[in-house]
XYZ file of C-alpha atoms in Angstrom:
296
model
C -147.264 -31.609 59.978
C -147.311 -32.433 56.265
C -148.802 -29.592 54.032
C -151.997 -29.697 53.041
C -154.587 -28.135 50.952
C -155.680 -26.453 53.962
C -152.699 -25.712 55.427
C -150.904 -23.777 53.164
C -151.915 -20.816 50.941
C -153.368 -21.249 47.656
C -150.671 -19.313 46.118
C -146.951 -19.047 47.191
C -145.644 -15.758 47.242
C -142.126 -15.782 45.154
C -139.146 -13.411 45.910
C -137.111 -13.903 43.209
C -137.740 -10.988 40.998
C -138.700 -8.385 44.462
C -134.357 -7.041 44.841
C -131.586 -6.396 42.284
C -132.779 -9.253 40.108
C -135.784 -7.717 38.937
C -138.181 -4.709 40.899
C -135.303 -3.666 43.358
C -137.879 -2.679 45.657
C -136.196 -0.259 48.668
C -137.085 -1.232 52.105
C -140.808 0.131 52.364
C -141.567 -0.910 48.843
C -140.918 -4.367 50.392
C -142.401 -3.634 53.848
C -145.689 -2.966 51.296
C -145.228 -5.638 49.451
C -145.414 -7.813 52.487
C -148.091 -5.923 54.334
C -150.383 -6.648 50.942
C -149.818 -10.056 50.820
C -150.661 -10.849 54.546
C -153.788 -8.726 54.211
C -154.815 -11.128 51.115
C -153.764 -14.180 53.835
C -151.065 -15.087 51.545
C -148.694 -15.687 54.162
C -146.341 -17.937 52.326
C -143.384 -16.608 51.158
C -140.937 -18.395 48.428
C -137.047 -17.710 48.492
C -133.475 -18.764 47.748
C -130.308 -17.821 48.786
C -128.900 -16.746 45.277
C -131.722 -14.811 44.536
C -129.952 -11.697 43.729
C -127.133 -12.851 43.481
C -127.269 -13.946 47.038
C -128.557 -10.631 48.009
C -132.779 -11.024 48.172
C -132.689 -12.448 51.482
C -130.856 -10.066 53.334
C -133.312 -7.398 51.544
C -136.316 -9.211 53.207
C -134.924 -10.088 56.537
C -134.183 -5.935 56.452
C -137.714 -5.661 56.761
C -138.220 -8.440 59.377
C -135.160 -7.048 61.793
C -137.395 -3.777 62.135
C -141.133 -5.332 62.310
C -140.457 -7.932 64.115
C -144.498 -8.790 64.448
C -144.796 -9.615 61.390
C -143.068 -12.858 61.319
C -145.040 -14.863 63.318
C -148.214 -13.975 60.247
C -145.996 -15.518 57.693
C -144.290 -18.941 56.660
C -141.265 -18.069 55.182
C -139.446 -21.062 52.310
C -136.037 -20.797 50.960
C -133.755 -23.066 49.017
C -129.683 -24.283 48.916
C -127.869 -26.144 46.974
C -126.918 -24.507 44.083
C -123.636 -22.398 44.013
C -123.144 -19.603 41.841
C -120.483 -17.332 40.498
C -120.661 -14.151 42.301
C -119.036 -11.870 43.740
C -120.810 -12.070 47.137
C -119.642 -15.782 46.898
C -115.878 -15.340 45.788
C -115.470 -18.916 47.177
C -117.168 -20.355 44.260
C -115.001 -21.465 41.235
C -117.764 -22.605 38.777
C -121.314 -22.482 38.918
C -121.914 -26.179 41.018
C -124.992 -28.107 42.577
C -123.819 -29.018 46.516
C -126.237 -30.850 48.349
C -123.533 -31.736 51.103
C -124.359 -31.696 54.859
C -121.098 -29.322 55.337
C -122.821 -27.205 52.465
C -126.905 -27.026 53.636
C -126.134 -26.417 57.142
C -124.185 -23.341 56.565
C -126.446 -22.367 53.987
C -129.047 -22.293 56.381
C -127.033 -20.526 58.897
C -126.814 -17.919 56.164
C -130.314 -17.746 55.551
C -131.393 -17.119 59.433
C -129.040 -14.037 59.945
C -129.985 -13.080 56.516
C -133.742 -13.457 57.110
C -133.401 -12.315 60.462
C -135.226 -15.301 61.919
C -134.731 -18.030 64.072
C -136.296 -21.068 62.267
C -137.313 -21.671 58.361
C -140.924 -23.013 58.059
C -138.993 -24.974 55.239
C -135.987 -25.776 53.575
C -136.233 -27.195 49.882
C -132.543 -28.445 48.131
C -132.870 -26.388 45.306
C -131.717 -28.200 42.755
C -130.478 -32.099 42.384
C -126.843 -32.858 42.856
C -125.570 -35.814 40.951
C -123.485 -36.388 43.929
C -125.786 -36.249 46.334
C -126.087 -38.632 49.483
C -129.814 -39.406 50.922
C -127.895 -40.695 54.391
C -126.194 -38.121 54.542
C -128.612 -35.048 53.708
C -131.851 -37.586 55.716
C -128.543 -37.125 58.844
C -128.012 -33.212 58.527
C -132.591 -32.423 57.785
C -132.597 -34.348 61.610
C -130.158 -32.574 63.183
C -131.518 -29.129 61.446
C -135.148 -30.216 62.779
C -134.414 -31.278 66.405
C -131.912 -27.856 67.026
C -135.567 -26.324 65.933
C -133.758 -24.133 62.581
C -136.484 -26.029 60.263
C -139.726 -27.118 60.922
C -139.861 -29.074 57.395
C -138.004 -30.020 54.368
C -138.757 -30.326 50.710
C -137.217 -30.183 47.549
C -137.305 -27.957 44.118
C -136.693 -29.706 40.676
C -135.741 -33.589 41.666
C -137.286 -36.734 39.533
C -139.974 -38.985 40.758
C -136.832 -41.331 41.767
C -134.604 -39.164 43.583
C -137.339 -36.911 45.102
C -138.130 -41.224 46.304
C -135.223 -41.962 47.491
C -134.842 -39.215 49.899
C -138.478 -39.054 51.037
C -137.905 -42.649 51.864
C -135.634 -41.787 54.019
C -136.462 -38.504 55.521
C -140.540 -36.962 54.827
C -140.564 -34.212 52.333
C -143.364 -31.758 52.301
C -143.601 -30.822 48.445
C -141.458 -30.661 45.300
C -141.418 -27.179 43.375
C -141.319 -27.797 39.761
C -141.781 -26.234 36.622
C -144.969 -26.233 35.421
C -146.889 -24.047 32.850
C -148.753 -25.124 29.435
C -146.065 -24.772 28.026
C -144.038 -26.973 30.540
C -146.119 -29.712 31.082
C -143.608 -32.252 31.775
C -145.179 -32.766 35.338
C -148.102 -34.273 34.237
C -146.699 -36.778 32.013
C -143.210 -37.767 34.145
C -145.278 -39.074 37.067
C -144.000 -36.097 39.648
C -147.606 -35.402 40.001
C -148.738 -39.057 40.418
C -146.233 -39.362 42.918
C -147.603 -36.689 44.879
C -151.163 -37.600 44.529
C -150.336 -40.923 45.856
C -148.031 -39.541 48.622
C -150.384 -36.761 49.664
C -147.705 -34.029 48.922
C -148.477 -30.989 47.802
C -147.016 -29.770 44.682
C -145.921 -26.526 43.915
C -144.993 -25.118 39.839
C -142.466 -22.330 39.565
C -143.217 -20.304 36.543
C -146.748 -21.238 36.320
C -147.143 -18.443 33.537
C -144.627 -19.995 30.703
C -142.073 -17.183 31.365
C -144.542 -14.784 29.804
C -144.455 -16.164 26.434
C -148.123 -16.263 26.437
C -148.462 -12.917 26.322
C -146.433 -11.346 23.932
C -147.207 -11.643 19.971
C -145.671 -14.747 18.102
C -145.242 -16.364 15.417
C -144.931 -19.831 16.805
C -148.314 -21.665 15.626
C -148.894 -23.527 19.100
C -148.611 -20.630 21.198
C -151.012 -18.425 18.686
C -153.487 -21.544 19.401
C -153.108 -21.227 23.235
C -153.782 -17.485 23.299
C -156.713 -17.947 20.636
C -158.140 -20.625 23.394
C -157.535 -18.524 26.283
C -159.442 -15.493 24.777
C -162.415 -17.330 24.520
C -162.525 -18.956 27.981
C -161.619 -15.684 29.408
C -164.531 -13.924 27.616
C -166.607 -16.555 28.896
C -165.791 -16.299 32.300
C -164.716 -12.384 32.329
C -161.151 -12.939 33.421
C -157.828 -12.188 31.961
C -155.473 -14.411 30.165
C -153.185 -15.041 33.646
C -156.514 -15.705 35.773
C -157.518 -18.863 33.288
C -154.181 -20.233 33.527
C -153.882 -20.337 37.220
C -157.476 -22.068 36.988
C -155.623 -24.439 34.660
C -153.425 -25.388 36.650
C -155.249 -25.456 40.171
C -157.741 -27.854 38.224
C -155.430 -30.622 38.615
C -156.555 -32.743 41.612
C -152.379 -32.893 42.918
C -153.558 -29.451 44.373
C -150.989 -27.404 42.283
C -150.130 -24.134 43.947
C -148.667 -21.828 41.709
C -145.808 -19.289 42.499
C -146.198 -16.224 41.927
C -143.220 -13.988 40.549
C -144.547 -10.821 40.547
C -143.882 -7.900 42.594
C -147.683 -5.748 42.198
C -149.908 -6.432 44.594
C -152.711 -5.516 41.714
C -151.579 -8.356 39.582
C -151.542 -10.779 43.158
C -155.165 -9.993 43.660
C -156.081 -10.675 40.572
C -154.624 -14.031 41.078
C -157.237 -13.961 44.462
C -159.713 -13.536 42.108
C -158.697 -16.671 39.937
C -159.697 -18.865 42.712
C -163.499 -18.428 41.376
C -162.921 -19.723 37.975
C -163.885 -23.442 37.984
C -162.898 -24.404 34.219
C -165.003 -27.693 32.948
C -162.640 -30.825 32.251
C -162.987 -29.928 28.146
C -162.278 -26.790 28.489
C -159.232 -28.117 30.496
C -158.311 -30.476 27.585
C -158.547 -27.281 25.217
C -156.057 -25.615 26.230
C -154.034 -28.748 26.838
C -154.962 -29.612 23.078
C -153.869 -26.292 22.235
C -150.282 -26.729 23.637
C -150.373 -29.925 22.693
C -150.412 -28.605 18.534
C -153.128 -31.532 17.544
C -155.900 -33.770 19.467
C -155.308 -35.815 22.163
C -153.899 -39.616 20.911
């Protein structure tokens, strides 16, 4: 079943900063966080095998091990394909990308064990391996689906041409790419055009621009964005991050932001931003500020 605007949460809960790469939550804190998200009807959780140097899936899985009732209330996405140098993967000699069937299959088995689950709702290929063989990947995807280990497949950080060659052999449900006011490539490189053409829902990592828009800056473009954000925030009685989420969600491709926070109050604020409907011109006010000039 292809993911649609109606079948996926309006936000995806990112887990990258929940563990040792960020808040370092305890098992009970993970449990409270997960339940808080589910109470808000945000059921999509985004993982990657590498998060926390290969530990965050285990942390999350520790909750599911004792709270088996939670698994059926959520959808779990995880990613594979990046090989980090880590004490938890001593066989990796250098950082590299690996989308061979052998590595994909081994990664899925490890993620299933770490997450304490029998299946993944979605598996994403984390980065395009310059040596990837789309026929080999299509075959392993088919095998994993027949075995019931993965329900759907997608990619992350793939170019439109890379997405197209793989999607022509095996159906993909999403392309997760970096999209924000400070990273606008997807609007111009064909990524969002392709998603609209194929009716595929894109998801956006780092939707707030890595936090740069919340800090003092001497950069004239960032200062212009901050000024415009302040004007719109006042009009809509909203916070800056709420305006940024509304800006992304204005696009007809149905961009789903991946939230990178471990604070439920910030997730609630993101939910409240769903009522903000920027006008066409307000969307371009922010684009123009980010561009640093009037559009051509």
